[in-house]
Tab-separated table of C-alpha atoms (C1' of nucleotides) in Angstrom:
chain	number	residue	atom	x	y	z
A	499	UNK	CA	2.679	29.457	-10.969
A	500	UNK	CA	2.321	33.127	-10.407
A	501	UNK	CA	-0.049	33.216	-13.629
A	502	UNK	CA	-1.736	30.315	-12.579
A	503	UNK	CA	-3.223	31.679	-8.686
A	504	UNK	CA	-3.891	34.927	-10.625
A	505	UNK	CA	-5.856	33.742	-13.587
A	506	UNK	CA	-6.665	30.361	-12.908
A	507	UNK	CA	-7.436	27.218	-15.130
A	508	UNK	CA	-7.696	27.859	-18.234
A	509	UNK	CA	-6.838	26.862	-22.072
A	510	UNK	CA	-3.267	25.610	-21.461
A	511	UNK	CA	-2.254	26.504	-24.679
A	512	UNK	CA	-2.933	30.346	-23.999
A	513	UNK	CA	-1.217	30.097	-20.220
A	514	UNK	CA	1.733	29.037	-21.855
A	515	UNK	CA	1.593	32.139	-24.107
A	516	UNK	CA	0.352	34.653	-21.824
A	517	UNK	CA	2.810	34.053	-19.192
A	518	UNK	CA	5.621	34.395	-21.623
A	519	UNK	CA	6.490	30.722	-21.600
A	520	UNK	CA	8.685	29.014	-24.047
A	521	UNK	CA	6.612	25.845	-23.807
A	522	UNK	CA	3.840	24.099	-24.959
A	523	UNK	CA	0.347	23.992	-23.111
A	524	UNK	CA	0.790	20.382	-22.659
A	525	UNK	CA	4.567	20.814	-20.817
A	526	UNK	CA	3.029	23.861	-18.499
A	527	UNK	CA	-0.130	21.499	-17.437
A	528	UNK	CA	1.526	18.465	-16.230
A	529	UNK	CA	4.507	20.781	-14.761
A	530	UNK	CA	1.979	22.431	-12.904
A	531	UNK	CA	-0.344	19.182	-11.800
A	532	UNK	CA	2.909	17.461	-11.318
A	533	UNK	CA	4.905	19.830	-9.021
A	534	UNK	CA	3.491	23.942	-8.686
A	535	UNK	CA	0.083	23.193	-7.545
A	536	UNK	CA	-0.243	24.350	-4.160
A	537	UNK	CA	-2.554	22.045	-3.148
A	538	UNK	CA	0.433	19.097	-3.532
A	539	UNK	CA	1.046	16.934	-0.420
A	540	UNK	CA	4.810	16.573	-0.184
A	541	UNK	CA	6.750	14.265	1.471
A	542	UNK	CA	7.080	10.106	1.544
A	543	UNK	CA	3.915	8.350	1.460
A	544	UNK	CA	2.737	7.043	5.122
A	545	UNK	CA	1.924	4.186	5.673
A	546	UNK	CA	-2.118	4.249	5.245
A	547	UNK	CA	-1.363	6.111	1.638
A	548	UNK	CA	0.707	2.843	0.915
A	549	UNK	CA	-1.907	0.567	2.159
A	550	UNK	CA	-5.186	2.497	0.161
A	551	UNK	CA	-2.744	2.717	-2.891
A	552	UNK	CA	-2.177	-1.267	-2.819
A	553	UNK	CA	-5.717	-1.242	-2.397
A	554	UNK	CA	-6.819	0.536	-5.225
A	555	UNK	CA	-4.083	-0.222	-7.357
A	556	UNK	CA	-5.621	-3.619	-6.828
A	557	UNK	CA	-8.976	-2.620	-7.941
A	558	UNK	CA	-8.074	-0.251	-10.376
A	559	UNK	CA	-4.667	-1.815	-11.642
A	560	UNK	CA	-2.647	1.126	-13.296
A	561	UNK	CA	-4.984	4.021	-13.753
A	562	UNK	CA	-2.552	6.020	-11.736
A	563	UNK	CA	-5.068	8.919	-12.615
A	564	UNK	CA	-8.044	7.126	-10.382
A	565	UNK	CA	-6.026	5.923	-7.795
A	566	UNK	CA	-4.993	9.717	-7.883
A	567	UNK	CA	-8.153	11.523	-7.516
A	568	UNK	CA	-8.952	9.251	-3.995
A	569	UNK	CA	-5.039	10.169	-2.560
A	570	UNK	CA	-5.804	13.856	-1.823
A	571	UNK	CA	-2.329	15.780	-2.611
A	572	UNK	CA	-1.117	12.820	-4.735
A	573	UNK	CA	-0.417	13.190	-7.953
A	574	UNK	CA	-0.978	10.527	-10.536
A	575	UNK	CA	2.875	10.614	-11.093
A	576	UNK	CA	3.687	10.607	-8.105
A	577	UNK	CA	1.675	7.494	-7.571
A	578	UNK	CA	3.077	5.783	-10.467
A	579	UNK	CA	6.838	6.025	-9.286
A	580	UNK	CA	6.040	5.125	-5.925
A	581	UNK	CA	4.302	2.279	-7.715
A	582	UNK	CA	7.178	1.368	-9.320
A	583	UNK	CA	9.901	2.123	-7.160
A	584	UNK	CA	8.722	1.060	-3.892
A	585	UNK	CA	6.182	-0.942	-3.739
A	586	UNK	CA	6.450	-3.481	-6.713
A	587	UNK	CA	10.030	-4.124	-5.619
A	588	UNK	CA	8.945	-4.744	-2.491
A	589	UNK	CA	6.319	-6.967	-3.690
A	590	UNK	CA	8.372	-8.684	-5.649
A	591	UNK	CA	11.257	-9.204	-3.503
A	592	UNK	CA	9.140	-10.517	-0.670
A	593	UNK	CA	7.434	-13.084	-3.107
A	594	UNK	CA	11.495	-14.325	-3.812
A	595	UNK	CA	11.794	-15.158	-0.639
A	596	UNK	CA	9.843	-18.254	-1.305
A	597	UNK	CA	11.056	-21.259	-3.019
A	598	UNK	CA	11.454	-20.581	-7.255
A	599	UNK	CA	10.165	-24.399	-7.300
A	600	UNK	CA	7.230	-22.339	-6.548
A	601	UNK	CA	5.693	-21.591	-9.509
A	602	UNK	CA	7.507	-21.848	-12.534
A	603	UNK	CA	7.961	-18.014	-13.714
A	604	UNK	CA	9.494	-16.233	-11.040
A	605	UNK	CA	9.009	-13.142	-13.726
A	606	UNK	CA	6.004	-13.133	-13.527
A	607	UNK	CA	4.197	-10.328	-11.304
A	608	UNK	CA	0.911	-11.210	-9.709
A	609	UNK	CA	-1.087	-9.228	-12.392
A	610	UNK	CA	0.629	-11.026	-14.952
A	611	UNK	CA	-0.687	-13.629	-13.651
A	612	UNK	CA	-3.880	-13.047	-13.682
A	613	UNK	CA	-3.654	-11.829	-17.137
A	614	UNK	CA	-1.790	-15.137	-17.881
A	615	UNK	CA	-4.943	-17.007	-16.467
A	616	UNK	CA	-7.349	-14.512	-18.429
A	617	UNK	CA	-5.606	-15.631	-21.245
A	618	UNK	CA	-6.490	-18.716	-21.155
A	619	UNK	CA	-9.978	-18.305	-21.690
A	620	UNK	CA	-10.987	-18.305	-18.106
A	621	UNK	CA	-13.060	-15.393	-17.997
A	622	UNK	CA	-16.054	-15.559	-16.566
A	623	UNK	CA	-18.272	-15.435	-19.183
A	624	UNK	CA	-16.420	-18.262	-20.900
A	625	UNK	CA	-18.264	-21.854	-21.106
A	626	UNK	CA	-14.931	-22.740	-18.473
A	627	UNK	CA	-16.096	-20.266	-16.250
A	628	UNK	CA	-13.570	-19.909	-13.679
A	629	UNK	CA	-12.432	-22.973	-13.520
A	630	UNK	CA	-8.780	-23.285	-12.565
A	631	UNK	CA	-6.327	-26.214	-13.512
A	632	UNK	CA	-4.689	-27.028	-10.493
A	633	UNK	CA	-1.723	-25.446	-11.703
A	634	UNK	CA	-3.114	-21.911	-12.119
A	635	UNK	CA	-4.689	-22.686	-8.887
A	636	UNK	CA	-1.147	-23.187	-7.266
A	637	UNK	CA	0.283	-20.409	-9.371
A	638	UNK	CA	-3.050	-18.189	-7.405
A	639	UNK	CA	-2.411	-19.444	-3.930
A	640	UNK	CA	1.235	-19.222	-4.680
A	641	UNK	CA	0.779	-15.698	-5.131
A	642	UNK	CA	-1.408	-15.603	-2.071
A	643	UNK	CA	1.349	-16.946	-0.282
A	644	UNK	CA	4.441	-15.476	-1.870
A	645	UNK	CA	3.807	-11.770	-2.111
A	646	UNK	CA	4.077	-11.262	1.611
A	647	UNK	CA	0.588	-9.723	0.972
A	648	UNK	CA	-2.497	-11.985	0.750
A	649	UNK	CA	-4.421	-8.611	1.097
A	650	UNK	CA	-2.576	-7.008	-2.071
A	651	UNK	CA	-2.285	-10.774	-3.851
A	652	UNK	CA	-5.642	-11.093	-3.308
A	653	UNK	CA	-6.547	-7.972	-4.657
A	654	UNK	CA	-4.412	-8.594	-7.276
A	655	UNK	CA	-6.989	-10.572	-8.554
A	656	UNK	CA	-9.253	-7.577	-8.784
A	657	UNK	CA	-7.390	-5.703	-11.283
A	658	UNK	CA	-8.579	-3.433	-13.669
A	659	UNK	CA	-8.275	-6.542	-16.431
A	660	UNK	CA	-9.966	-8.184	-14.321
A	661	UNK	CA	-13.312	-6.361	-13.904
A	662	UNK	CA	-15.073	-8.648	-15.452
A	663	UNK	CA	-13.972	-11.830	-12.868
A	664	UNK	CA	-13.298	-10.069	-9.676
A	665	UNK	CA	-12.567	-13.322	-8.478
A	666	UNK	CA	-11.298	-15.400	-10.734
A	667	UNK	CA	-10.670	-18.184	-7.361
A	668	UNK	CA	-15.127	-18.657	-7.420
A	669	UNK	CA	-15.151	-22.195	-8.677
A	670	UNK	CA	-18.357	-22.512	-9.609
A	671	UNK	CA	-18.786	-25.887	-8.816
A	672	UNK	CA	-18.772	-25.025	-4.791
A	673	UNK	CA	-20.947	-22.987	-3.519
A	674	UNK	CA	-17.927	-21.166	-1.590
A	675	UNK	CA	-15.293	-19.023	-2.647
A	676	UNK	CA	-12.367	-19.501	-1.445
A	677	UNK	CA	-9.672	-17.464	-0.573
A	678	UNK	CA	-7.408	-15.619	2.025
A	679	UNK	CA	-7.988	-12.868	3.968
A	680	UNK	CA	-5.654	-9.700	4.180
A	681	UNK	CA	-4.616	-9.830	7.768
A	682	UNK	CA	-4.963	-6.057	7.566
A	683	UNK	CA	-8.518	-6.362	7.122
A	684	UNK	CA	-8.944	-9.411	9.248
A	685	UNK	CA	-7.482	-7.324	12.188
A	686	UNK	CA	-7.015	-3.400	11.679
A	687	UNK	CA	-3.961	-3.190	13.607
A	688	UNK	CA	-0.597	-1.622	11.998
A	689	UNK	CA	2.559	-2.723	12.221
A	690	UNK	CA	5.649	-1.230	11.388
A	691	UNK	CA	6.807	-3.729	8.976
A	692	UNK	CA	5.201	-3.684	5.486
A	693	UNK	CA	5.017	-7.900	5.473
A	694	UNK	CA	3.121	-7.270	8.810
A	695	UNK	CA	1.172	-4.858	7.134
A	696	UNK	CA	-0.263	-7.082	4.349
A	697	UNK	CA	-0.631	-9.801	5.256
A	698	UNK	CA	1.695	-12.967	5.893
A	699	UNK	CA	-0.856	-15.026	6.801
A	700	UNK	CA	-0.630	-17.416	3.312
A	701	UNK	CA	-3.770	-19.576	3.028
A	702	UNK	CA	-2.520	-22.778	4.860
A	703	UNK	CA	0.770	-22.221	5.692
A	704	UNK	CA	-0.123	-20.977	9.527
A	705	UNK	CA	-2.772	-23.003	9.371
A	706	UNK	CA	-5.286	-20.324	8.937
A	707	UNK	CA	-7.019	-20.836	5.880
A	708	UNK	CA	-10.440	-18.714	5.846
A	709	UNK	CA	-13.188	-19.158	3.332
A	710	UNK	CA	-15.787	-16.591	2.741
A	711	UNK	CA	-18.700	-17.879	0.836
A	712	UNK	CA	-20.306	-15.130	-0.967
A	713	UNK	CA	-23.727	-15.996	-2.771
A	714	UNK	CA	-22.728	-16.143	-6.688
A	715	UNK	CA	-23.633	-13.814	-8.472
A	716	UNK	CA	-25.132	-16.552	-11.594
A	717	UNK	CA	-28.767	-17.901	-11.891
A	718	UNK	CA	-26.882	-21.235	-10.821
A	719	UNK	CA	-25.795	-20.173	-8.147
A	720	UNK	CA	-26.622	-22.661	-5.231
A	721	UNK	CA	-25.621	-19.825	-2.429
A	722	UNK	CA	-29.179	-18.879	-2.043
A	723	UNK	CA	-29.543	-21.962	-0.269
A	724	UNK	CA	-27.760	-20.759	3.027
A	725	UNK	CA	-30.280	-20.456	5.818
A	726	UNK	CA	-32.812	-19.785	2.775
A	727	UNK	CA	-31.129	-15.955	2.725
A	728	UNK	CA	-31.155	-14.026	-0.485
A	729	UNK	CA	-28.059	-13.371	-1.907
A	730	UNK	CA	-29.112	-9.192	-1.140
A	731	UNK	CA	-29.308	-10.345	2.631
A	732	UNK	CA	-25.553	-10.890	3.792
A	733	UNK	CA	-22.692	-12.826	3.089
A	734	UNK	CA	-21.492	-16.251	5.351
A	735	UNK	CA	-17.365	-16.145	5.705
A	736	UNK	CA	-16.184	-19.591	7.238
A	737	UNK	CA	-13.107	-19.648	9.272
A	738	UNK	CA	-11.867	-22.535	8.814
A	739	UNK	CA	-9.709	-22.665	11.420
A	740	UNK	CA	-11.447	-23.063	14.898
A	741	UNK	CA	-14.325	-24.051	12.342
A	742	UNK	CA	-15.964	-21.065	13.673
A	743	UNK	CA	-18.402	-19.437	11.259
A	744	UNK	CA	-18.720	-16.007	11.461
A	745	UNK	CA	-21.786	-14.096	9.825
A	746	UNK	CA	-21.637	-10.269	8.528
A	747	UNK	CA	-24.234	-8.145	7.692
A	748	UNK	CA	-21.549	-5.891	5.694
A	749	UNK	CA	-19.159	-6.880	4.116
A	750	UNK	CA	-15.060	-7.402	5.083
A	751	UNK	CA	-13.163	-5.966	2.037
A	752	UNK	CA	-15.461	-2.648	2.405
A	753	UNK	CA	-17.202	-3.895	-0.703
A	754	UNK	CA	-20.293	-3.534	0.496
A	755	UNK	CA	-23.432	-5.103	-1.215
A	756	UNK	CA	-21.833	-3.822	-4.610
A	757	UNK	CA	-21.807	-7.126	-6.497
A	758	UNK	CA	-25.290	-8.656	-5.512
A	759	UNK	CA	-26.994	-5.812	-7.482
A	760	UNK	CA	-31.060	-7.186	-8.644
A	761	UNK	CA	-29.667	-7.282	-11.968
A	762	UNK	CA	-25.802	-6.848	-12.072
A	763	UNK	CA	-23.919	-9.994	-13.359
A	764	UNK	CA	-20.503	-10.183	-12.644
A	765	UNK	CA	-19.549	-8.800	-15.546
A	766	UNK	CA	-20.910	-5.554	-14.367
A	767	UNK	CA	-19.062	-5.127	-11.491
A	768	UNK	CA	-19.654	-1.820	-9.475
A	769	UNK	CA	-16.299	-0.404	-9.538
A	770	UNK	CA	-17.413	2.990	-8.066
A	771	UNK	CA	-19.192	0.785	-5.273
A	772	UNK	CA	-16.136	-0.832	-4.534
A	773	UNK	CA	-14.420	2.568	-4.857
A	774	UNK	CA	-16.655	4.576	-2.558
A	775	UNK	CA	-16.365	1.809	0.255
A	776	UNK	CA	-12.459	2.465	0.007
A	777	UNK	CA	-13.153	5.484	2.291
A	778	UNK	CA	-14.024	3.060	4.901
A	779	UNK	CA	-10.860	1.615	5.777
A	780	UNK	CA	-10.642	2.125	9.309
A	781	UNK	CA	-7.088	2.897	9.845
A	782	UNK	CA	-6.582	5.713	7.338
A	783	UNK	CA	-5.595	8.823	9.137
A	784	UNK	CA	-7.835	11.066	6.326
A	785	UNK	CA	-11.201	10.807	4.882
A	786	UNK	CA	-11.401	10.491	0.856
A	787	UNK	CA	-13.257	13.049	-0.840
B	626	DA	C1'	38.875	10.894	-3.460
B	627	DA	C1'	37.073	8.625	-7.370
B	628	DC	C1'	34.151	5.719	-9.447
B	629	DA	C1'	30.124	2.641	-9.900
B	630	DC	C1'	25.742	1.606	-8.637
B	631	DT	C1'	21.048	2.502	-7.170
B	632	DG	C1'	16.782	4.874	-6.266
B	633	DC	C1'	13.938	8.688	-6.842
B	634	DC	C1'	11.344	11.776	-9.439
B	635	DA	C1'	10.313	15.371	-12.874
B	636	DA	C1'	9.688	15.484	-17.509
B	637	DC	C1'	9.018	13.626	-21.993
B	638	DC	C1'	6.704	10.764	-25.460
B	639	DG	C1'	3.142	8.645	-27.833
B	640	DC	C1'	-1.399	7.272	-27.850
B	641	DC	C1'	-6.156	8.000	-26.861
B	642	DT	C1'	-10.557	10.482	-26.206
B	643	DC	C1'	-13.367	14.386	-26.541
B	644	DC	C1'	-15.185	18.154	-28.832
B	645	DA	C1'	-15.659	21.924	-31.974
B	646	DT	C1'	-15.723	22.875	-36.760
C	1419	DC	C1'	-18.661	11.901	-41.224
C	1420	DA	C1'	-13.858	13.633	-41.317
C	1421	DT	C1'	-10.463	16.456	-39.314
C	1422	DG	C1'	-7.607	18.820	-36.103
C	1423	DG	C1'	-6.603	20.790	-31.629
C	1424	DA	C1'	-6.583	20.293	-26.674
C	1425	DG	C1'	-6.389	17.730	-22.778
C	1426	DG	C1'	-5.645	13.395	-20.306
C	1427	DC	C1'	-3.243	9.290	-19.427
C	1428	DG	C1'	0.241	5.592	-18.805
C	1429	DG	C1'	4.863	4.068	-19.990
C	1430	DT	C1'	9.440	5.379	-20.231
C	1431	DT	C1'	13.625	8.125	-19.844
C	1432	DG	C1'	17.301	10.913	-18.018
C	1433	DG	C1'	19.339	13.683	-14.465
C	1434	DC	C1'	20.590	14.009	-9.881
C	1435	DA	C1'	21.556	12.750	-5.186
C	1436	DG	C1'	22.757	9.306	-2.047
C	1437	DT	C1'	25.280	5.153	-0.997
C	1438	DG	C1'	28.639	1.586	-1.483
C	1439	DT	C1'	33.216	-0.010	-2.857
DNA sequence: AACACTGCCAACCGCCTCCAT
DNA sequence: CATGGAGGCGGTTGGCAGTGT
């Protein structure tokens, strides 16, 4: 550590010899990324770290390293065995607490999911397009439902195998794409409880299933249609409950106008658009660099 | 008090990419 | 173009502390 403030980055291979280490470069850089640098924030992750690391985790699935850089303090490792300590449990016990008659393999985590559906040829550049059997579609919603987080199950479908179907729920055939909103982002208020948190608001099991219709993204795409906007214009989310229809210029997952670039198919997905609009959650105590 | 169990976390391992030669 | 070293990354392991029995 000494070495390190004194002489700074350098080749790892030489710090490790020049401070008079017995170890390789490679053991003396992840020791000090890991646990000397002074820059590390220590402690238990509050809860806005949790919810942003849900969030990107979501987008970014398990490049700890990514999620890393936008958690200033938090180390990659750190990350990962709070990933896989805390939070998956917790994910996965809370999606136990609903019937196994569920969905059929209660081993399954949400991302395997997804990867399960991928692997069916679902993608979206397939000729099935996203199409979902109804039993994917139940094993989606399920996980909607089930993972006391619609916002992180949801997300879940935005994983990093996922990049190229971001939302593997757009049916083509409708013009709407359907799906349920994280309570978090539907209302920015905390609670202490992490099901609170996320989300329990399942898509139809309190009744308050909400829709947002976002122009697709495909030449035959129908979307364009609504009040004659252009899909750059703004995006129409339905609430179906109340039937009130509510209109944003922005965007509710912080996404921005990211996926309705002139020439970006769906398959291009702006990742660092998404990423940047991270920053933006309103209830995180600390701005991202 | 002793033992088993569990959770956390630093460290290790193997693979990959990048880059200089 | 092939090769090797360095760095980066994600998955996994092992030790330790805390908790339960």
């Amino acid at each position: 550590m000494s070495y390190m403030l004194r002489n700074g980055q350098g080749c790892w291979s030489d710090i490790a010899r020049n401070a008079g280490l017995q170890r390789c470069g490679k053991s003396c850089r992840l020791r000090w990324i890991n646990y000397l640098r002074p820059d590390l924030k220590r402690g238990a992750f509050s809860p806005q770290e949790e919810e942003l690391i849900i969030h990107l985790h979501s987008i970014l699935g398990n490049r700890w390293s990514q999620i890393a850089a936008r958690l200033p303090g938090r180390t990659d490792n750190e990350i990962k065995n709070f990933w896989n300590s805390t939070i998956k449990k917790r994910l996965k016990n809370s999606s136990q607490t609903h019937s196994p008659n569920d969905y059929h393999d209660s081993s399954l985590e949400p991302r395997d999911v997804v990867d399960k559906i991928n692997a069916m040829g679902m993608g979206v550049g397939g000729s099935s397009g996203m199409l979902l059997s109804m039993h994917e579609h139940e094993m989606m919603n399920m996980y909607m439902d089930s993972s006391s987080s619609s916002f992180s199950s949801m997300n879940t479908m935005l994983t990093s195998n996922q990049l190229d179907n971001p939302f593997p729920l757009l049916d083509n055939r409708h013009d709407q794409m359907v799906f349920s909103l994280p309570t978090c982002m539907a209302k920015p208020e905390m609670t202490d409880e992490f099901d609170g948190r996320y989300g329990v608001m399942g898509g139809g099991k309190m009744g308050v299933e909400r829709e947002i219709s976002i122009p697709g993204s495909q030449s035959n795409s129908t979307t364009e249609e609504n009040n004659g906007a252009t899909q750059n214009e703004y995006y129409t989310i339905e609430m179906k409950n109340n039937n009130s229809k509510v209109e944003e210029s922005d965007n509710i997952f912080g996404v921005g106008n990211h996926w309705q670039g002139e020439n970006m198919g769906i398959g291009e997905w702006d990742l660092e658009g998404l990423l940047e609009n991270v920053s933006s959650f309103p209830f995180l105590d600390f701005q991202l660099q």
